[in-house]
PDB file of C-alpha atoms in Angstrom:
ATOM      1  CA  GLY A   1      30.583  16.692  14.057  1.00 62.00           C
ATOM      2  CA  ALA A   2      30.168  16.033  10.376  1.00 70.00           C
ATOM      3  CA  VAL A   3      30.241  18.993   8.012  1.00 87.00           C
ATOM      4  CA  VAL A   4      27.614  19.597   5.374  1.00 93.00           C
ATOM      5  CA  SER A   5      27.780  22.679   3.200  1.00 95.00           C
ATOM      6  CA  GLN A   6      25.176  24.378   1.035  1.00 96.00           C
ATOM      7  CA  HIS A   7      25.509  26.889  -1.729  1.00 96.00           C
ATOM      8  CA  PRO A   8      24.290  29.535  -2.136  1.00 97.00           C
ATOM      9  CA  SER A   9      23.318  30.701   1.337  1.00 96.00           C
ATOM     10  CA  ARG A  10      20.897  33.244  -0.061  1.00 97.00           C
ATOM     11  CA  VAL A  11      19.324  33.728  -3.441  1.00 97.00           C
ATOM     12  CA  ILE A  12      16.862  36.240  -4.780  1.00 97.00           C
ATOM     13  CA  CYS A  13      15.332  35.579  -8.155  1.00 96.00           C
ATOM     14  CA  LYS A  14      12.517  36.698 -10.373  1.00 96.00           C
ATOM     15  CA  SER A  15       9.342  34.693 -10.724  1.00 97.00           C
ATOM     16  CA  GLY A  16       9.619  32.082 -13.453  1.00 96.00           C
ATOM     17  CA  THR A  17      13.336  31.479 -13.181  1.00 96.00           C
ATOM     18  CA  SER A  18      15.013  28.287 -11.972  1.00 97.00           C
ATOM     19  CA  VAL A  19      17.327  28.103  -8.997  1.00 97.00           C
ATOM     20  CA  LYS A  20      19.871  25.379  -8.213  1.00 97.00           C
ATOM     21  CA  ILE A  21      20.984  24.676  -4.648  1.00 97.00           C
ATOM     22  CA  GLU A  22      23.992  22.471  -3.922  1.00 97.00           C
ATOM     23  CA  CYS A  23      24.484  20.309  -0.865  1.00 95.00           C
ATOM     24  CA  ARG A  24      27.889  18.780  -0.160  1.00 94.00           C
ATOM     25  CA  SER A  25      29.192  16.450   2.518  1.00 90.00           C
ATOM     26  CA  LEU A  26      32.699  17.740   3.143  1.00 89.00           C
ATOM     27  CA  ASP A  27      34.388  15.065   5.226  1.00 81.00           C
ATOM     28  CA  PHE A  28      32.354  11.952   4.650  1.00 81.00           C
ATOM     29  CA  GLN A  29      30.502  10.058   1.968  1.00 83.00           C
ATOM     30  CA  ALA A  30      26.741  10.264   2.016  1.00 83.00           C
ATOM     31  CA  THR A  31      24.731   7.816  -0.024  1.00 81.00           C
ATOM     32  CA  THR A  32      21.581   9.358   1.380  1.00 89.00           C
ATOM     33  CA  MET A  33      20.772  13.034   1.677  1.00 93.00           C
ATOM     34  CA  PHE A  34      17.527  14.780   2.497  1.00 95.00           C
ATOM     35  CA  TRP A  35      15.955  18.031   1.399  1.00 97.00           C
ATOM     36  CA  TYR A  36      13.727  19.987   3.750  1.00 96.00           C
ATOM     37  CA  ARG A  37      11.768  23.189   3.493  1.00 96.00           C
ATOM     38  CA  GLN A  38      10.957  25.442   6.405  1.00 95.00           C
ATOM     39  CA  PHE A  39       8.510  28.337   6.318  1.00 93.00           C
ATOM     40  CA  PRO A  40       8.678  31.068   8.991  1.00 88.00           C
ATOM     41  CA  LYS A  41       7.720  29.828  12.462  1.00 83.00           C
ATOM     42  CA  GLN A  42       7.053  26.344  11.111  1.00 87.00           C
ATOM     43  CA  SER A  43       8.929  23.122  11.568  1.00 86.00           C
ATOM     44  CA  LEU A  44      11.026  21.335   8.996  1.00 91.00           C
ATOM     45  CA  MET A  45       9.052  19.550   6.332  1.00 92.00           C
ATOM     46  CA  LEU A  46      10.795  16.741   4.479  1.00 93.00           C
ATOM     47  CA  MET A  47      10.518  17.244   0.745  1.00 96.00           C
ATOM     48  CA  ALA A  48      12.472  14.312  -0.595  1.00 95.00           C
ATOM     49  CA  THR A  49      15.098  11.691   0.059  1.00 93.00           C
ATOM     50  CA  SER A  50      18.040  11.801  -2.319  1.00 89.00           C
ATOM     51  CA  ASN A  51      19.866   8.554  -3.020  1.00 85.00           C
ATOM     52  CA  GLU A  52      23.194   8.459  -4.823  1.00 83.00           C
ATOM     53  CA  GLY A  53      22.852   6.906  -8.235  1.00 82.00           C
ATOM     54  CA  SER A  54      19.085   6.536  -8.184  1.00 84.00           C
ATOM     55  CA  LYS A  55      15.930   8.609  -8.365  1.00 88.00           C
ATOM     56  CA  ALA A  56      14.888  10.666  -5.407  1.00 92.00           C
ATOM     57  CA  THR A  57      11.899   9.675  -3.318  1.00 93.00           C
ATOM     58  CA  TYR A  58       9.457  12.543  -2.868  1.00 95.00           C
ATOM     59  CA  GLU A  59       7.079  13.085   0.005  1.00 93.00           C
ATOM     60  CA  GLN A  60       3.385  13.233  -0.656  1.00 93.00           C
ATOM     61  CA  GLY A  61       2.350  16.586  -2.038  1.00 93.00           C
ATOM     62  CA  VAL A  62       5.793  17.583  -3.306  1.00 95.00           C
ATOM     63  CA  GLU A  63       5.916  18.091  -7.072  1.00 94.00           C
ATOM     64  CA  LYS A  64       8.834  16.100  -8.421  1.00 93.00           C
ATOM     65  CA  ASP A  65       8.800  17.979 -11.722  1.00 94.00           C
ATOM     66  CA  LYS A  66       9.097  21.281  -9.919  1.00 96.00           C
ATOM     67  CA  PHE A  67      11.741  20.277  -7.404  1.00 97.00           C
ATOM     68  CA  LEU A  68      14.372  18.372  -9.347  1.00 96.00           C
ATOM     69  CA  ILE A  69      16.881  16.434  -7.299  1.00 94.00           C
ATOM     70  CA  ASN A  70      20.128  14.982  -8.568  1.00 90.00           C
ATOM     71  CA  HIS A  71      22.530  12.975  -6.410  1.00 88.00           C
ATOM     72  CA  ALA A  72      25.301  12.243  -8.857  1.00 82.00           C
ATOM     73  CA  SER A  73      28.120  11.557  -6.423  1.00 87.00           C
ATOM     74  CA  LEU A  74      28.645  10.403  -2.856  1.00 86.00           C
ATOM     75  CA  THR A  75      29.296  13.964  -1.720  1.00 90.00           C
ATOM     76  CA  LEU A  76      26.921  16.106  -3.769  1.00 92.00           C
ATOM     77  CA  SER A  77      23.178  16.447  -4.118  1.00 94.00           C
ATOM     78  CA  THR A  78      21.458  19.298  -5.929  1.00 95.00           C
ATOM     79  CA  LEU A  79      17.938  20.676  -5.680  1.00 97.00           C
ATOM     80  CA  THR A  80      16.637  22.722  -8.598  1.00 97.00           C
ATOM     81  CA  VAL A  81      13.502  24.756  -8.066  1.00 97.00           C
ATOM     82  CA  THR A  82      12.087  25.124 -11.557  1.00 96.00           C
ATOM     83  CA  SER A  83       9.929  28.066 -12.593  1.00 96.00           C
ATOM     84  CA  ALA A  84      10.035  29.478  -9.093  1.00 96.00           C
ATOM     85  CA  HIS A  85       7.121  31.532  -7.813  1.00 96.00           C
ATOM     86  CA  PRO A  86       6.750  33.710  -4.719  1.00 96.00           C
ATOM     87  CA  GLU A  87       5.072  30.878  -2.820  1.00 95.00           C
ATOM     88  CA  ASP A  88       8.306  28.865  -3.204  1.00 96.00           C
ATOM     89  CA  SER A  89      10.109  31.441  -1.079  1.00 97.00           C
ATOM     90  CA  SER A  90      11.363  29.518   1.920  1.00 97.00           C
ATOM     91  CA  PHE A  91      14.392  28.244   3.814  1.00 97.00           C
ATOM     92  CA  TYR A  92      15.697  25.108   2.101  1.00 98.00           C
ATOM     93  CA  ILE A  93      17.908  22.839   4.171  1.00 97.00           C
ATOM     94  CA  CYS A  94      19.695  19.659   3.233  1.00 96.00           C
ATOM     95  CA  SER A  95      20.983  16.971   5.529  1.00 94.00           C
ATOM     96  CA  ALA A  96      23.183  13.936   5.150  1.00 91.00           C
ATOM     97  CA  ILE A  97      23.673  10.695   6.985  1.00 85.00           C
ATOM     98  CA  ILE A  98      27.100   9.372   7.873  1.00 74.00           C
ATOM     99  CA  GLN A  99      27.523   5.878   6.544  1.00 62.00           C
ATOM    100  CA  GLY A 100      29.515   3.803   9.023  1.00 56.00           C
ATOM    101  CA  GLY A 101      32.139   5.461  11.201  1.00 51.00           C
ATOM    102  CA  LEU A 102      31.742   6.206  14.863  1.00 55.00           C
ATOM    103  CA  ALA A 103      28.565   8.219  14.612  1.00 55.00           C
ATOM    104  CA  PHE A 104      25.210   6.657  15.277  1.00 62.00           C
ATOM    105  CA  PRO A 105      24.254   5.583  11.769  1.00 60.00           C
ATOM    106  CA  ASP A 106      20.842   7.227  11.754  1.00 69.00           C
ATOM    107  CA  THR A 107      22.087  10.670  12.669  1.00 79.00           C
ATOM    108  CA  GLN A 108      21.310  13.451  10.220  1.00 86.00           C
ATOM    109  CA  TYR A 109      23.670  16.393   9.984  1.00 88.00           C
ATOM    110  CA  PHE A 110      22.277  19.543   8.476  1.00 93.00           C
ATOM    111  CA  GLY A 111      23.721  22.025   6.064  1.00 95.00           C
ATOM    112  CA  PRO A 112      23.488  25.755   6.886  1.00 96.00           C
ATOM    113  CA  GLY A 113      20.454  26.259   4.660  1.00 96.00           C
ATOM    114  CA  THR A 114      19.602  28.377   1.641  1.00 97.00           C
ATOM    115  CA  ARG A 115      17.141  31.217   1.916  1.00 97.00           C
ATOM    116  CA  LEU A 116      15.244  31.591  -1.338  1.00 97.00           C
ATOM    117  CA  THR A 117      13.260  34.714  -2.091  1.00 97.00           C
ATOM    118  CA  VAL A 118      11.236  34.797  -5.285  1.00 97.00           C
ATOM    119  CA  LEU A 119      10.076  38.229  -6.343  1.00 96.00           C
TER     120      LEU A 119
ATOM    121  CA  GLN B   1      -0.576   9.974  10.488  1.00 63.00           C
ATOM    122  CA  LYS B   2       2.545   9.674  12.583  1.00 68.00           C
ATOM    123  CA  GLU B   3       2.991  12.791  14.655  1.00 89.00           C
ATOM    124  CA  VAL B   4       5.473  14.401  16.973  1.00 94.00           C
ATOM    125  CA  GLU B   5       4.032  16.921  19.409  1.00 94.00           C
ATOM    126  CA  GLN B   6       5.839  19.661  21.292  1.00 94.00           C
ATOM    127  CA  ASN B   7       4.644  22.620  23.288  1.00 87.00           C
ATOM    128  CA  SER B   8       5.492  25.613  21.117  1.00 82.00           C
ATOM    129  CA  GLY B   9       6.274  27.817  24.097  1.00 83.00           C
ATOM    130  CA  PRO B  10       7.857  30.208  24.561  1.00 91.00           C
ATOM    131  CA  LEU B  11       9.370  28.639  27.637  1.00 95.00           C
ATOM    132  CA  SER B  12      11.133  31.223  29.759  1.00 96.00           C
ATOM    133  CA  VAL B  13      13.599  30.238  32.466  1.00 97.00           C
ATOM    134  CA  PRO B  14      16.062  32.337  34.462  1.00 97.00           C
ATOM    135  CA  GLU B  15      19.768  31.930  33.873  1.00 97.00           C
ATOM    136  CA  GLY B  16      21.162  29.025  35.882  1.00 97.00           C
ATOM    137  CA  ALA B  17      17.849  27.203  36.126  1.00 97.00           C
ATOM    138  CA  ILE B  18      16.896  23.856  34.618  1.00 97.00           C
ATOM    139  CA  ALA B  19      14.940  24.002  31.373  1.00 97.00           C
ATOM    140  CA  SER B  20      12.664  21.046  30.677  1.00 97.00           C
ATOM    141  CA  LEU B  21      11.499  20.405  27.126  1.00 97.00           C
ATOM    142  CA  ASN B  22       8.965  17.718  26.337  1.00 96.00           C
ATOM    143  CA  CYS B  23       7.930  15.742  23.299  1.00 96.00           C
ATOM    144  CA  THR B  24       5.374  13.017  22.628  1.00 96.00           C
ATOM    145  CA  TYR B  25       5.108  10.818  19.586  1.00 95.00           C
ATOM    146  CA  SER B  26       2.319   8.734  18.150  1.00 93.00           C
ATOM    147  CA  ASP B  27       4.150   5.844  16.477  1.00 89.00           C
ATOM    148  CA  ARG B  28       4.739   3.208  19.119  1.00 88.00           C
ATOM    149  CA  GLY B  29       7.206   1.465  16.818  1.00 86.00           C
ATOM    150  CA  SER B  30       9.620   4.419  16.804  1.00 87.00           C
ATOM    151  CA  GLN B  31      13.118   3.455  17.820  1.00 85.00           C
ATOM    152  CA  SER B  32      15.374   6.489  17.594  1.00 89.00           C
ATOM    153  CA  PHE B  33      14.882   9.983  18.951  1.00 93.00           C
ATOM    154  CA  PHE B  34      16.823  13.161  18.393  1.00 93.00           C
ATOM    155  CA  TRP B  35      16.997  16.642  19.827  1.00 96.00           C
ATOM    156  CA  TYR B  36      18.135  19.481  17.612  1.00 95.00           C
ATOM    157  CA  ARG B  37      18.701  23.123  18.494  1.00 96.00           C
ATOM    158  CA  GLN B  38      17.864  25.795  15.949  1.00 95.00           C
ATOM    159  CA  TYR B  39      18.839  29.410  16.318  1.00 95.00           C
ATOM    160  CA  SER B  40      16.760  31.964  14.468  1.00 92.00           C
ATOM    161  CA  GLY B  41      17.667  32.012  10.789  1.00 91.00           C
ATOM    162  CA  LYS B  42      20.000  29.044  11.105  1.00 94.00           C
ATOM    163  CA  SER B  43      19.726  25.339  10.363  1.00 94.00           C
ATOM    164  CA  PRO B  44      19.240  22.689  13.067  1.00 94.00           C
ATOM    165  CA  GLU B  45      22.209  21.514  15.083  1.00 93.00           C
ATOM    166  CA  LEU B  46      22.237  18.058  16.669  1.00 91.00           C
ATOM    167  CA  ILE B  47      22.349  18.074  20.457  1.00 93.00           C
ATOM    168  CA  MET B  48      21.645  14.486  21.392  1.00 92.00           C
ATOM    169  CA  PHE B  49      20.140  11.226  20.285  1.00 91.00           C
ATOM    170  CA  ILE B  50      18.647   8.494  22.429  1.00 93.00           C
ATOM    171  CA  TYR B  51      17.233   5.110  21.630  1.00 88.00           C
ATOM    172  CA  SER B  52      17.098   3.244  24.948  1.00 91.00           C
ATOM    173  CA  ASN B  53      14.643   3.822  27.773  1.00 94.00           C
ATOM    174  CA  GLY B  54      16.066   5.894  30.586  1.00 95.00           C
ATOM    175  CA  ASP B  55      18.409   8.839  30.771  1.00 96.00           C
ATOM    176  CA  LYS B  56      21.366   9.819  28.653  1.00 96.00           C
ATOM    177  CA  GLU B  57      23.610  12.636  29.796  1.00 96.00           C
ATOM    178  CA  ASP B  58      25.991  14.785  27.794  1.00 95.00           C
ATOM    179  CA  GLY B  59      27.428  17.759  29.631  1.00 96.00           C
ATOM    180  CA  ARG B  60      24.583  20.052  30.672  1.00 97.00           C
ATOM    181  CA  PHE B  61      22.074  18.128  28.581  1.00 97.00           C
ATOM    182  CA  THR B  62      20.099  15.062  29.620  1.00 98.00           C
ATOM    183  CA  ALA B  63      17.722  13.249  27.312  1.00 97.00           C
ATOM    184  CA  GLN B  64      15.059  11.042  28.838  1.00 97.00           C
ATOM    185  CA  LEU B  65      13.078   8.396  26.988  1.00 96.00           C
ATOM    186  CA  ASN B  66       9.996   6.489  28.079  1.00 96.00           C
ATOM    187  CA  LYS B  67       8.783   4.291  25.244  1.00 94.00           C
ATOM    188  CA  ALA B  68       5.801   2.963  27.212  1.00 94.00           C
ATOM    189  CA  SER B  69       4.491   6.503  27.572  1.00 95.00           C
ATOM    190  CA  GLN B  70       5.776   7.524  24.126  1.00 95.00           C
ATOM    191  CA  TYR B  71       7.522  10.448  25.689  1.00 95.00           C
ATOM    192  CA  VAL B  72      10.974  11.947  25.283  1.00 97.00           C
ATOM    193  CA  SER B  73      12.350  14.979  27.065  1.00 97.00           C
ATOM    194  CA  LEU B  74      15.427  17.167  27.162  1.00 98.00           C
ATOM    195  CA  LEU B  75      16.724  18.773  30.325  1.00 98.00           C
ATOM    196  CA  ILE B  76      19.190  21.628  30.169  1.00 98.00           C
ATOM    197  CA  ARG B  77      20.972  22.276  33.443  1.00 98.00           C
ATOM    198  CA  ASP B  78      22.525  25.611  34.359  1.00 98.00           C
ATOM    199  CA  SER B  79      20.718  27.287  31.477  1.00 98.00           C
ATOM    200  CA  GLN B  80      22.626  30.069  29.755  1.00 97.00           C
ATOM    201  CA  PRO B  81      21.338  32.934  27.585  1.00 97.00           C
ATOM    202  CA  SER B  82      23.163  31.268  24.685  1.00 97.00           C
ATOM    203  CA  ASP B  83      20.782  28.312  25.072  1.00 97.00           C
ATOM    204  CA  SER B  84      17.930  30.553  23.891  1.00 97.00           C
ATOM    205  CA  ALA B  85      16.760  28.896  20.691  1.00 96.00           C
ATOM    206  CA  THR B  86      14.060  26.642  19.316  1.00 96.00           C
ATOM    207  CA  TYR B  87      14.480  22.994  20.247  1.00 97.00           C
ATOM    208  CA  LEU B  88      13.229  20.427  17.774  1.00 96.00           C
ATOM    209  CA  CYS B  89      12.308  16.897  18.706  1.00 96.00           C
ATOM    210  CA  ALA B  90      12.696  14.394  15.862  1.00 94.00           C
ATOM    211  CA  VAL B  91      11.694  10.762  15.626  1.00 92.00           C
ATOM    212  CA  LYS B  92      13.019   8.248  13.138  1.00 88.00           C
ATOM    213  CA  ARG B  93      10.089   6.897  11.226  1.00 78.00           C
ATOM    214  CA  GLY B  94      10.795   3.219  11.598  1.00 71.00           C
ATOM    215  CA  ALA B  95      13.080   0.286  11.000  1.00 67.00           C
ATOM    216  CA  GLY B  96      14.823   0.474   7.662  1.00 69.00           C
ATOM    217  CA  SER B  97      13.992   4.154   7.271  1.00 74.00           C
ATOM    218  CA  TYR B  98      16.310   7.084   7.741  1.00 80.00           C
ATOM    219  CA  GLN B  99      13.582   9.712   7.509  1.00 86.00           C
ATOM    220  CA  LEU B 100      12.818  11.857  10.518  1.00 89.00           C
ATOM    221  CA  THR B 101       9.535  13.375  11.564  1.00 90.00           C
ATOM    222  CA  PHE B 102      10.011  16.675  13.357  1.00 92.00           C
ATOM    223  CA  GLY B 103       7.899  18.366  15.959  1.00 93.00           C
ATOM    224  CA  LYS B 104       7.148  22.049  15.552  1.00 91.00           C
ATOM    225  CA  GLY B 105       9.707  22.935  18.170  1.00 94.00           C
ATOM    226  CA  THR B 106       9.710  24.645  21.555  1.00 96.00           C
ATOM    227  CA  LYS B 107      11.124  28.135  21.773  1.00 95.00           C
ATOM    228  CA  LEU B 108      13.282  28.554  24.863  1.00 97.00           C
ATOM    229  CA  SER B 109      14.244  31.916  26.293  1.00 97.00           C
ATOM    230  CA  VAL B 110      16.843  32.048  29.061  1.00 97.00           C
ATOM    231  CA  ILE B 111      16.550  35.314  30.915  1.00 96.00           C
ATOM    232  CA  PRO B 112      19.826  36.803  32.254  1.00 95.00           C
TER     233      PRO B 112
END
């Protein structure tokens, strides 16, 4: 299957700092990537859709000024959690869609996730 | 609000048995359906997708779709302890959209 990487896998930071998470598609180009958040024992909640070369589309209730998304190339999207607070502690997961190729075009492939802990 | 419902479980089956996981969805216009497996502390891993009524088989896994009943299921034959995980049902929101709506997942435990 397609490979999506995320970095870092874990991050611990102090309250008030900003944290950047990278999501890369390693063997395909992804014009569309997604950012999810998952709290313990909960399902994945879509935060935003990241489109290469344009502004991200945020889901209702997600603060776009707090969760900055940049999709500057066909293989990289970044999520920056600005002024992080303990309630932002969560598992952040990105996914990417394969454009064309043999895979079903709607299929999302997930990165390994980033566990953020804000002290 | 478009919803995807799953029984949270846990569903316990003995090793070698068939595990049956069910999912219902509210948006009758949904076209594409996905099953993901998620191990504890890990990200989801795609198992299967289905978009036509009927059954689709891939190894030990069979996905079943009934659009009239708005129901999709996943059968796991010859269940193994390594199949113990949370299984997420996901539905593509609609034509022209790539976004998925996920159910809360069913936790499966395969008992050796």
